[in-house]
Short mmCIF file of C-alpha atoms (C1' of nucleotides) in Angstrom, two decimals:
data_model
loop_
_atom_site.label_atom_id
_atom_site.label_comp_id
_atom_site.label_asym_id
_atom_site.label_seq_id
_atom_site.Cartn_x
_atom_site.Cartn_y
_atom_site.Cartn_z
CA MET A 940 32.47 2.54 -0.74
CA THR A 941 31.59 0.77 2.49
CA LYS A 942 28.52 2.23 4.08
CA HIS A 943 29.72 2.56 7.66
CA ALA A 944 33.34 3.39 7.05
CA ASP A 945 33.11 6.73 8.82
CA ARG A 946 31.71 5.13 11.96
CA PHE A 947 34.58 2.67 12.05
CA TYR A 948 37.14 5.37 11.48
CA ALA A 949 35.72 7.30 14.41
CA VAL A 950 36.32 4.34 16.69
CA VAL A 951 39.79 3.63 15.36
CA ARG A 952 40.70 7.21 16.19
CA ARG A 953 40.10 6.50 19.88
CA ILE A 954 42.63 3.67 20.11
CA PRO A 955 45.44 5.01 22.31
CA ARG A 956 49.07 4.93 21.30
CA GLY A 957 50.75 1.67 22.14
CA ARG A 958 47.49 -0.27 22.26
CA VAL A 959 45.66 -2.31 19.65
CA ALA A 960 42.07 -3.30 18.94
CA THR A 961 40.57 -6.12 16.89
CA TYR A 962 38.35 -5.75 13.84
CA GLY A 963 35.43 -7.27 15.71
CA GLN A 964 36.04 -4.96 18.63
CA ILE A 965 35.93 -1.90 16.41
CA ALA A 966 32.69 -3.06 14.82
CA ALA A 967 31.07 -3.71 18.17
CA LEU A 968 32.15 -0.35 19.59
CA ALA A 969 30.75 1.28 16.47
CA GLY A 970 27.44 -0.33 17.33
CA LEU A 971 27.57 -2.78 14.44
CA PRO A 972 28.26 -6.29 15.79
CA ASN A 973 29.17 -8.98 13.24
CA HIS A 974 30.65 -6.46 10.87
CA ALA A 975 34.29 -7.26 11.46
CA ARG A 976 34.86 -7.85 7.78
CA HIS A 977 33.56 -4.42 6.94
CA VAL A 978 36.03 -2.81 9.24
CA GLY A 979 38.74 -4.44 7.20
CA ASN A 980 37.03 -3.33 4.00
CA ALA A 981 36.83 0.22 5.27
CA LEU A 982 40.51 0.29 6.12
CA SER A 983 41.43 -0.98 2.69
CA GLU A 984 39.56 1.99 1.26
CA LEU A 985 41.49 4.37 3.44
CA PRO A 986 43.68 5.79 0.66
CA GLU A 987 40.60 6.85 -1.30
CA ALA A 988 38.88 8.09 1.83
CA ILE A 989 41.85 10.29 2.61
CA ALA A 990 41.65 11.83 -0.83
CA VAL A 991 38.14 12.95 0.06
CA ASP A 992 38.80 13.79 3.68
CA PRO A 993 42.44 14.67 4.36
CA SER A 994 41.84 14.66 8.11
CA LEU A 995 41.93 10.88 7.95
CA LYS A 996 45.63 11.16 7.27
CA ASP A 997 46.47 10.66 10.93
CA LEU A 998 44.08 7.79 11.54
CA PRO A 999 45.93 5.07 13.48
CA TRP A 1000 44.95 2.18 11.21
CA HIS A 1001 48.03 0.24 12.26
CA ARG A 1002 46.54 -0.33 15.70
CA VAL A 1003 43.93 -2.67 14.26
CA VAL A 1004 44.75 -6.39 14.31
CA ASN A 1005 42.75 -9.57 13.90
CA ALA A 1006 41.18 -11.67 16.66
CA SER A 1007 44.39 -13.66 17.00
CA GLY A 1008 46.37 -10.51 17.68
CA GLY A 1009 48.00 -10.78 14.30
CA ILE A 1010 48.61 -8.37 11.46
CA SER A 1011 46.15 -9.62 8.86
CA PRO A 1012 47.70 -10.83 5.59
CA ARG A 1013 47.52 -8.26 2.82
CA PHE A 1014 47.93 -8.47 -0.93
CA ASP A 1015 50.79 -6.02 -0.66
CA LEU A 1016 53.32 -7.39 1.80
CA ASN A 1017 54.81 -3.93 2.18
CA ASP A 1018 51.67 -2.83 3.95
CA GLN A 1019 52.18 -5.49 6.56
CA ARG A 1020 55.73 -4.36 7.02
CA ARG A 1021 54.58 -0.78 7.42
CA GLN A 1022 52.04 -1.75 10.04
CA ARG A 1023 54.69 -3.66 11.91
CA GLU A 1024 57.07 -0.72 11.90
CA ARG A 1025 54.42 1.71 13.04
CA LEU A 1026 53.50 -0.55 15.96
CA GLU A 1027 57.08 -1.09 17.00
CA ALA A 1028 57.63 2.63 16.71
CA GLU A 1029 55.18 3.13 19.55
CA GLY A 1030 56.57 0.40 21.73
CA VAL A 1031 54.47 -2.59 20.75
CA VAL A 1032 56.40 -5.83 20.51
CA VAL A 1033 55.60 -7.74 17.33
CA SER A 1034 56.69 -11.37 17.00
CA ASP A 1035 58.45 -12.83 13.99
CA SER A 1036 55.12 -14.22 12.88
CA ASP A 1037 53.61 -10.72 12.88
CA ARG A 1038 51.64 -11.15 16.04
CA VAL A 1039 51.26 -9.09 19.20
CA SER A 1040 50.07 -10.10 22.64
CA LEU A 1041 46.47 -9.01 23.04
CA LYS A 1042 46.92 -9.84 26.67
CA ARG A 1043 49.30 -6.91 26.99
CA TYR A 1044 48.30 -4.49 24.28
CA GLN A 1045 44.60 -4.83 23.60
CA TRP A 1046 42.75 -1.59 24.26
CA ARG A 1047 40.23 -1.81 27.07
CA GLN A 1048 38.13 1.21 26.37
CA PRO A 1049 36.67 3.10 29.37
CA ALA A 1050 33.11 2.34 30.42
CA GLU A 1051 30.32 4.46 28.92
CA SER A 1052 28.93 7.35 30.89
"C1'" DA B 1450 17.79 -12.57 -8.11
"C1'" DA B 1451 22.19 -15.38 -7.50
"C1'" DA B 1452 26.92 -15.78 -6.97
"C1'" DC B 1453 31.17 -13.96 -5.44
"C1'" DT B 1454 34.25 -11.24 -2.68
"C1'" DG B 1455 36.75 -9.79 1.34
"C1'" DA B 1456 42.75 -6.06 6.24
"C1'" DC B 1457 36.89 -11.27 9.80
"C1'" DT B 1458 35.81 -14.94 13.44
"C1'" DA B 1459 34.57 -18.84 16.36
"C1'" DA B 1460 34.33 -23.60 16.37
"C1'" DT B 1461 36.24 -28.17 14.92
"C1'" DA B 1462 39.49 -31.59 13.69
"C1'" DC C 745 50.39 -25.44 16.75
"C1'" DT C 746 48.00 -25.59 11.45
"C1'" DA C 747 43.91 -26.34 8.46
"C1'" DT C 748 38.94 -26.39 7.38
"C1'" DT C 749 34.27 -24.92 7.78
"C1'" DA C 750 30.41 -22.44 8.76
"C1'" DG C 751 28.57 -18.07 9.58
"C1'" DC C 752 28.77 -13.23 8.83
"C1'" DC C 753 27.05 -8.86 5.68
"C1'" DA C 754 27.43 -4.87 2.44
"C1'" DG C 755 29.13 -3.99 -2.03
"C1'" DT C 756 29.98 -5.68 -6.72
"C1'" DT C 757 29.39 -8.48 -10.60
#
DNA sequence: AAACTGACTAATA
DNA sequence: CTATTAGCCAGTT
């Protein structure tokens, strides 16, 4: 179990529909710079995490992409397909090579108060 | 303790 | 554009 998974999940929850955020961005917003890999690790544990905390069911994990704006390669190709469908379902255009334009869709979170 | 492993990333070539 | 390489860091051998 990844130590800061819950903190990452909390940030992922704030990504608005139709926008995306990068792994590094999530880590930074969670106050843990240089932990991009752990964000990915945390998401891969999601199924188990949901078993423990069912409220994570609606976590918008599909809105997380890599620094290149791409859907990161997965062991299970079906997962990539699912992510693609979920994104398209909320209006995000995904290229043939599984990439989205960060220019257009990256989430610019509001300034702190 | 040492090596290995990632849904990662920025810098090079 | 693709491919490598180094850093990264917590969890697991």
